[in-house]
mmCIF file of C-alpha atoms in Angstrom:
data_model
loop_
_atom_site.group_PDB
_atom_site.id
_atom_site.type_symbol
_atom_site.label_atom_id
_atom_site.label_comp_id
_atom_site.label_asym_id
_atom_site.label_seq_id
_atom_site.Cartn_x
_atom_site.Cartn_y
_atom_site.Cartn_z
ATOM 1 C CA MET Y 1077 -109.224 130.318 -61.353
ATOM 2 C CA VAL Y 1078 -108.218 130.180 -64.999
ATOM 3 C CA GLN Y 1079 -104.541 130.686 -65.615
ATOM 4 C CA GLU Y 1080 -102.689 131.731 -68.695
ATOM 5 C CA ASN Y 1081 -98.911 131.144 -68.772
ATOM 6 C CA GLY Y 1082 -98.982 130.422 -65.030
ATOM 7 C CA VAL Y 1083 -100.594 133.765 -64.213
ATOM 8 C CA PRO Y 1084 -104.233 134.100 -63.183
ATOM 9 C CA VAL Y 1085 -106.323 135.795 -65.851
ATOM 10 C CA GLY Y 1086 -107.052 139.404 -64.958
ATOM 11 C CA MET Y 1087 -103.701 139.972 -63.249
ATOM 12 C CA LYS Y 1088 -101.322 142.295 -65.060
ATOM 13 C CA HIS Y 1089 -97.568 142.286 -64.954
ATOM 14 C CA HIS Y 1090 -96.087 145.722 -64.518
ATOM 15 C CA PRO Y 1091 -92.404 146.392 -65.119
ATOM 16 C CA ALA Y 1092 -90.285 147.378 -62.121
ATOM 17 C CA GLU Y 1093 -89.780 150.839 -63.645
ATOM 18 C CA PHE Y 1094 -93.562 151.401 -63.771
ATOM 19 C CA LYS Y 1095 -93.870 150.336 -60.118
ATOM 20 C CA ALA Y 1096 -91.064 152.688 -59.076
ATOM 21 C CA ASP Y 1097 -92.622 155.551 -61.034
ATOM 22 C CA ALA Y 1098 -96.025 154.871 -59.439
ATOM 23 C CA VAL Y 1099 -94.511 154.992 -55.942
ATOM 24 C CA ALA Y 1100 -92.633 158.197 -56.810
ATOM 25 C CA LEU Y 1101 -95.839 159.735 -58.177
ATOM 26 C CA TYR Y 1102 -97.703 158.904 -54.963
ATOM 27 C CA ARG Y 1103 -94.940 160.400 -52.820
ATOM 28 C CA SER Y 1104 -94.705 163.542 -54.963
ATOM 29 C CA ARG Y 1105 -98.350 164.402 -54.266
ATOM 30 C CA PRO Y 1106 -98.593 165.360 -50.573
ATOM 31 C CA GLY Y 1107 -102.393 165.490 -50.403
ATOM 32 C CA ALA Y 1108 -103.077 162.524 -52.654
ATOM 33 C CA THR Y 1109 -104.464 159.242 -51.391
ATOM 34 C CA ILE Y 1110 -103.360 155.822 -52.528
ATOM 35 C CA LYS Y 1111 -106.844 155.335 -53.947
ATOM 36 C CA SER Y 1112 -106.682 158.472 -56.121
ATOM 37 C CA VAL Y 1113 -103.203 157.728 -57.475
ATOM 38 C CA ALA Y 1114 -104.137 154.096 -58.160
ATOM 39 C CA ALA Y 1115 -107.224 155.258 -60.077
ATOM 40 C CA ASP Y 1116 -105.105 157.701 -62.112
ATOM 41 C CA LEU Y 1117 -102.711 154.881 -63.035
ATOM 42 C CA GLY Y 1118 -105.412 152.294 -63.633
ATOM 43 C CA VAL Y 1119 -104.157 149.849 -61.009
ATOM 44 C CA ASN Y 1120 -105.811 148.309 -57.969
ATOM 45 C CA THR Y 1121 -105.496 150.251 -54.718
ATOM 46 C CA GLU Y 1122 -103.994 147.291 -52.869
ATOM 47 C CA THR Y 1123 -101.508 146.729 -55.680
ATOM 48 C CA LEU Y 1124 -100.166 150.274 -55.319
ATOM 49 C CA ARG Y 1125 -100.162 149.913 -51.522
ATOM 50 C CA ASN Y 1126 -98.034 146.752 -51.845
ATOM 51 C CA TRP Y 1127 -95.633 148.546 -54.180
ATOM 52 C CA ILE Y 1128 -95.231 151.345 -51.635
ATOM 53 C CA ARG Y 1129 -94.594 148.822 -48.852
ATOM 54 C CA SER Y 1130 -92.018 147.037 -51.005
ATOM 55 C CA ALA Y 1131 -90.278 150.329 -51.745
ATOM 56 C CA ASP Y 1132 -90.163 151.017 -47.989
ATOM 57 C CA GLY Y 1133 -88.511 147.653 -47.404
ATOM 58 C CA ARG Y 1134 -91.590 146.137 -45.772
ATOM 59 C CA ARG Y 1135 -93.333 142.945 -46.658
ATOM 60 C CA PRO Y 1136 -96.475 143.492 -48.770
ATOM 61 C CA GLY Y 1137 -99.516 143.052 -46.561
ATOM 62 C CA SER Y 1138 -97.632 143.875 -43.358
ATOM 63 C CA HIS Y 1139 -98.790 146.532 -40.948
ATOM 64 C CA SER Y 1140 -95.458 147.492 -39.461
ATOM 65 C CA THR Y 1141 -94.226 150.891 -38.353
ATOM 66 C CA GLN Y 1142 -92.683 153.605 -40.482
ATOM 67 C CA PRO Y 1143 -89.628 152.801 -42.580
ATOM 68 C CA ALA Y 1144 -86.239 153.201 -40.929
ATOM 69 C CA ALA Y 1145 -85.415 156.298 -42.996
ATOM 70 C CA SER Y 1146 -88.335 158.269 -41.604
ATOM 71 C CA GLN Y 1147 -87.980 157.185 -37.964
ATOM 72 C CA ALA Y 1148 -86.736 159.713 -35.428
ATOM 73 C CA SER Y 1149 -83.030 159.854 -34.631
ATOM 74 C CA GLY Y 1150 -81.663 158.473 -31.369
ATOM 75 C CA GLY Y 1151 -81.269 161.933 -29.809
ATOM 76 C CA ASP Y 1152 -84.882 162.828 -30.547
ATOM 77 C CA VAL Y 1153 -86.074 159.595 -29.023
ATOM 78 C CA GLN Y 1154 -83.977 160.181 -25.878
ATOM 79 C CA ALA Y 1155 -85.307 163.731 -25.501
ATOM 80 C CA GLU Y 1156 -88.884 162.536 -25.935
ATOM 81 C CA LEU Y 1157 -88.312 159.753 -23.409
ATOM 82 C CA ALA Y 1158 -86.855 162.199 -20.875
ATOM 83 C CA ALA Y 1159 -89.840 164.540 -21.316
ATOM 84 C CA ALA Y 1160 -92.255 161.637 -20.865
ATOM 85 C CA ARG Y 1161 -90.483 160.490 -17.700
ATOM 86 C CA LYS Y 1162 -90.600 164.036 -16.310
ATOM 87 C CA ARG Y 1163 -94.336 164.237 -17.028
ATOM 88 C CA ILE Y 1164 -94.877 160.864 -15.328
ATOM 89 C CA ARG Y 1165 -93.048 162.124 -12.213
ATOM 90 C CA GLU Y 1166 -95.210 165.279 -12.165
ATOM 91 C CA LEU Y 1167 -98.391 163.236 -12.469
ATOM 92 C CA GLU Y 1168 -97.279 160.806 -9.745
ATOM 93 C CA GLU Y 1169 -96.591 163.750 -7.406
ATOM 94 C CA ALA Y 1170 -99.998 165.265 -8.160
ATOM 95 C CA LEU Y 1171 -101.656 161.903 -7.544
ATOM 96 C CA SER Y 1172 -99.911 161.419 -4.204
ATOM 97 C CA GLU Y 1173 -100.884 164.965 -3.141
ATOM 98 C CA LEU Y 1174 -104.494 164.265 -4.063
ATOM 99 C CA ALA Y 1175 -104.432 160.984 -2.124
ATOM 100 C CA ARG Y 1176 -102.919 162.784 0.885
ATOM 101 C CA ARG Y 1177 -105.652 165.399 0.818
ATOM 102 C CA LEU Y 1178 -108.384 162.784 0.520
ATOM 103 C CA GLU Y 1179 -107.033 160.886 3.529
ATOM 104 C CA SER Y 1180 -106.931 164.015 5.700
ATOM 105 C CA PRO Y 1181 -109.288 163.644 8.715
ATOM 106 C CA ARG Y 1182 -110.045 167.375 8.565
ATOM 107 C CA LEU Y 1183 -111.811 166.909 5.254
ATOM 108 C CA LEU Y 1184 -114.014 164.236 6.776
ATOM 109 C CA GLU Y 1185 -115.011 166.421 9.775
ATOM 110 C CA ASP Y 1186 -115.734 169.728 8.041
ATOM 111 C CA PRO Y 1187 -118.731 169.720 5.721
ATOM 112 C CA PRO Y 1188 -118.542 171.862 2.615
ATOM 113 C CA PRO Y 1189 -119.701 175.476 3.069
ATOM 114 C CA TYR Y 1190 -123.432 175.948 2.647
ATOM 115 C CA ARG Y 1191 -124.825 178.196 -0.014
ATOM 116 C CA GLN Y 1192 -126.415 181.278 1.468
ATOM 117 C CA ASN Y 1193 -130.030 182.023 0.676
ATOM 118 C CA ALA Y 1194 -130.172 185.613 -0.557
ATOM 119 C CA VAL Y 1195 -133.602 186.300 0.932
ATOM 120 C CA LEU Y 1196 -133.212 184.570 4.286
ATOM 121 C CA ARG Y 1197 -129.493 185.296 4.662
ATOM 122 C CA GLY Y 1198 -128.701 181.915 6.099
ATOM 123 C CA PRO Y 1199 -128.102 178.351 5.133
ATOM 124 C CA ARG Y 1200 -131.068 176.912 3.264
ATOM 125 C CA HIS Y 1201 -131.515 174.013 5.617
ATOM 126 C CA LEU Y 1202 -131.954 176.189 8.723
ATOM 127 C CA PRO Y 1203 -135.357 177.743 9.466
ATOM 128 C CA ILE Y 1204 -134.967 181.496 9.963
ATOM 129 C CA ALA Y 1205 -137.621 184.002 10.986
ATOM 130 C CA CYS Y 1206 -138.603 186.440 8.295
ATOM 131 C CA ASP Y 1207 -140.332 189.723 9.245
ATOM 132 C CA GLY Y 1208 -141.016 188.417 12.743
ATOM 133 C CA ILE Y 1209 -142.874 185.324 11.520
ATOM 134 C CA ARG Y 1210 -141.445 182.042 12.721
ATOM 135 C CA PRO Y 1211 -141.490 179.132 10.323
#
């Protein structure tokens, strides 16, 4: 790769103020994508993405979680954890009830109810006389 003044040709140096303004512009447009804002500014999509990560205090190229400022507070996390634990208990109780019902010997002895045949008025698998004629 050809370099000029220690910088690869084709790479541009943008002042810190321009980078900060680009990040602010992206954040001020709720429906905008990084791609659309980068195209408006004439910079590479990944360049703008790295600037946003740097502004969030993350390493460029990292795929970490949200920045600390936008993470939920401790109380919210505790409430969410308590709700999740409650739901887990409910599901465990439902599972144990289902297992209990499946292990019941009564369910193994009694077959499911048969569907009645409307014409013959009996279970389909039983031969029934119709109009005095035996099957």
